Short mmCIF file of C-alpha atoms in Angstrom, two decimals:
data_model
loop_
_atom_site.label_atom_id
_atom_site.label_comp_id
_atom_site.label_asym_id
_atom_site.label_seq_id
_atom_site.Cartn_x
_atom_site.Cartn_y
_atom_site.Cartn_z
CA VAL A 1 136.05 169.30 133.39
CA GLN A 2 132.67 168.62 131.80
CA PRO A 3 130.60 165.44 131.30
CA GLU A 4 131.63 165.31 127.62
CA ASP A 5 135.36 165.31 128.46
CA ASN A 6 137.50 162.21 128.15
CA VAL A 7 140.03 162.29 131.02
CA LEU A 8 143.31 160.40 131.35
CA CYS A 9 144.90 160.08 134.79
CA ILE A 10 148.57 159.15 134.54
CA GLY A 11 149.85 157.52 137.72
CA GLY A 12 146.70 156.28 139.43
CA GLY A 13 148.43 154.02 141.92
CA PRO A 14 146.51 151.44 143.94
CA LEU A 15 144.08 154.12 145.21
CA PRO A 16 142.89 156.06 142.12
CA LEU A 17 141.06 158.68 144.17
CA THR A 18 141.60 161.54 141.71
CA ALA A 19 139.97 159.47 138.96
CA ILE A 20 137.03 158.60 141.20
CA LEU A 21 136.51 162.23 142.22
CA LEU A 22 136.80 163.50 138.64
CA HIS A 23 134.19 161.03 137.44
CA LYS A 24 131.89 161.43 140.44
CA ARG A 25 131.89 165.24 140.35
CA THR A 26 131.77 165.75 136.59
CA GLY A 27 130.36 162.61 134.97
CA ALA A 28 133.32 162.62 132.57
CA SER A 29 134.71 159.42 131.10
CA VAL A 30 137.94 158.58 132.95
CA THR A 31 140.83 156.26 132.09
CA VAL A 32 143.61 155.62 134.59
CA ILE A 33 147.04 154.25 133.73
CA ASP A 34 149.93 153.11 135.88
CA ASN A 35 153.18 151.37 134.95
CA ASP A 36 153.11 149.18 138.07
CA ASN A 37 151.10 145.99 137.46
CA GLN A 38 150.36 145.50 141.16
CA SER A 39 148.93 149.03 141.39
CA VAL A 40 146.77 148.35 138.32
CA ALA A 41 145.41 145.13 139.84
CA LEU A 42 144.70 146.73 143.22
CA GLY A 43 143.22 149.86 141.64
CA LYS A 44 140.92 147.84 139.39
CA GLY A 45 139.78 145.82 142.39
CA LEU A 46 139.01 148.99 144.33
CA LEU A 47 137.06 150.49 141.42
CA GLU A 48 135.02 147.27 141.09
CA SER A 49 134.29 147.08 144.81
CA LEU A 50 133.11 150.72 144.85
CA GLY A 51 130.91 150.21 141.80
CA TYR A 52 133.01 152.24 139.35
CA GLY A 53 134.40 149.34 137.32
CA ALA A 54 132.17 150.08 134.34
CA GLN A 55 132.66 153.86 134.42
CA ILE A 56 136.42 154.16 135.04
CA ARG A 57 138.94 152.13 133.02
CA PHE A 58 142.24 151.22 134.70
CA LEU A 59 144.93 150.04 132.30
CA PRO A 60 148.61 149.20 132.47
CA GLY A 61 150.49 151.96 130.70
CA ASP A 62 153.45 154.30 130.74
CA GLY A 63 152.92 158.04 130.43
CA ARG A 64 156.05 158.30 128.27
CA ALA A 65 154.43 156.34 125.44
CA PHE A 66 150.66 155.97 126.02
CA PRO A 67 148.43 157.08 123.09
CA LEU A 68 146.92 160.46 124.00
CA ASP A 69 144.87 161.55 121.00
CA GLU A 70 141.43 160.62 122.41
CA PHE A 71 141.77 162.62 125.66
CA THR A 72 140.60 166.20 126.26
CA VAL A 73 141.96 166.42 129.82
CA ILE A 74 145.16 164.76 131.08
CA HIS A 75 146.06 164.65 134.77
CA VAL A 76 149.66 163.81 135.75
CA ALA A 77 150.00 162.71 139.39
CA ALA A 78 152.77 164.14 141.58
CA GLN A 79 154.38 160.72 142.09
CA VAL A 80 154.84 160.01 138.35
CA GLN A 81 158.46 159.30 137.41
CA PRO A 82 160.26 160.39 135.36
CA MET A 83 158.03 163.48 135.57
CA ASP A 84 159.93 165.50 132.96
CA ALA A 85 159.77 162.73 130.32
CA VAL A 86 156.06 162.14 130.93
CA VAL A 87 155.22 165.85 130.75
CA GLN A 88 157.32 166.27 127.60
CA ASN A 89 155.48 163.35 125.97
CA VAL A 90 152.09 164.73 126.99
CA LYS A 91 152.94 168.20 125.69
CA ALA A 92 154.29 166.79 122.41
CA HIS A 93 151.54 164.28 121.65
CA SER A 94 148.29 165.65 123.06
CA ALA A 95 145.82 167.33 120.73
CA ARG A 96 145.58 171.09 120.41
CA GLY A 97 143.50 172.50 123.28
CA THR A 98 143.96 169.51 125.58
CA ARG A 99 143.96 170.65 129.21
CA ILE A 100 146.96 169.17 131.02
CA LEU A 101 146.97 169.19 134.82
CA VAL A 102 150.33 168.51 136.47
CA ARG A 103 150.40 168.03 140.22
CA LEU A 104 153.56 169.02 142.05
CA PRO A 105 154.52 168.17 145.64
CA LYS A 106 155.15 170.79 148.28
CA GLN A 107 158.67 172.17 148.16
CA GLN A 108 159.76 170.47 151.39
CA LEU A 109 158.60 167.07 150.05
CA ALA A 110 159.97 167.39 146.52
CA ALA A 111 163.03 165.23 147.23
CA LEU A 112 160.77 162.30 148.16
CA TYR A 113 159.05 162.42 144.76
CA GLY A 114 162.18 162.28 142.62
CA ARG A 115 163.84 164.87 140.45
CA PHE A 116 162.34 166.55 137.43
CA GLU A 117 163.49 169.24 135.05
CA PRO A 118 161.48 172.44 135.64
CA LEU A 119 161.80 173.34 131.95
CA ALA A 120 159.49 170.41 131.17
CA LEU A 121 156.81 172.39 132.95
CA SER A 122 157.35 175.63 131.05
CA GLY A 123 154.45 177.08 129.16
CA PHE A 124 151.75 176.55 131.79
CA VAL A 125 148.88 179.00 131.58
CA ASP A 126 147.72 178.94 135.18
CA GLN A 127 148.38 177.28 138.52
CA VAL A 128 146.45 176.54 141.68
CA ARG A 129 148.17 176.42 145.05
CA HIS A 130 146.83 173.83 147.49
CA ARG A 131 146.72 173.54 151.25
CA TRP A 132 146.74 169.76 151.07
CA ARG A 133 149.15 167.73 153.09
CA ASN A 134 151.53 166.75 150.28
CA THR A 135 150.44 168.59 147.11
CA GLY A 136 151.80 172.09 146.72
CA ARG A 137 150.19 173.14 143.46
CA THR A 138 148.62 172.01 140.21
CA LEU A 139 149.79 173.52 136.93
CA LEU A 140 147.48 173.88 133.93
CA LEU A 141 149.09 173.53 130.51
CA VAL A 142 147.21 173.60 127.22
CA GLY A 143 148.29 171.30 124.40
CA SER A 144 149.43 173.11 121.27
CA GLY A 145 149.06 170.08 119.02
CA GLU A 146 152.61 170.65 117.81
CA SER A 147 155.51 168.26 118.32
CA LEU A 148 158.28 169.61 120.49
CA PRO A 149 161.92 169.53 119.36
#
């Protein structure tokens, strides 16, 4: 992620820490969406109180239908549901070359995060395994710019 990137974080929740870290470490423009209005309100308040209100946008939105054409990097949080529908939408509607990061929970915690169809995650070009408490790995997909069937 570079300063000239425009990043979308899908599923920011009330503590949009990934968005904060992405902006802080790269200088990239970051937009966060969440489909829970209370999370949006709390997240916006946190960003304002930490001084990031002008640099990081937090909007109500659903990853199954949010416009994606302006983003060069899209991060999908592990708690996003329905994961398969969101990933399918991102793969189908992101521009060619868009880097798509999909976080997945550790295997033993997967049931707590809801079900998803592994085929929605096919076509990833790389993955990073984590030693974090609840995140098992992050998949990197690259948008083809082509609609999926």
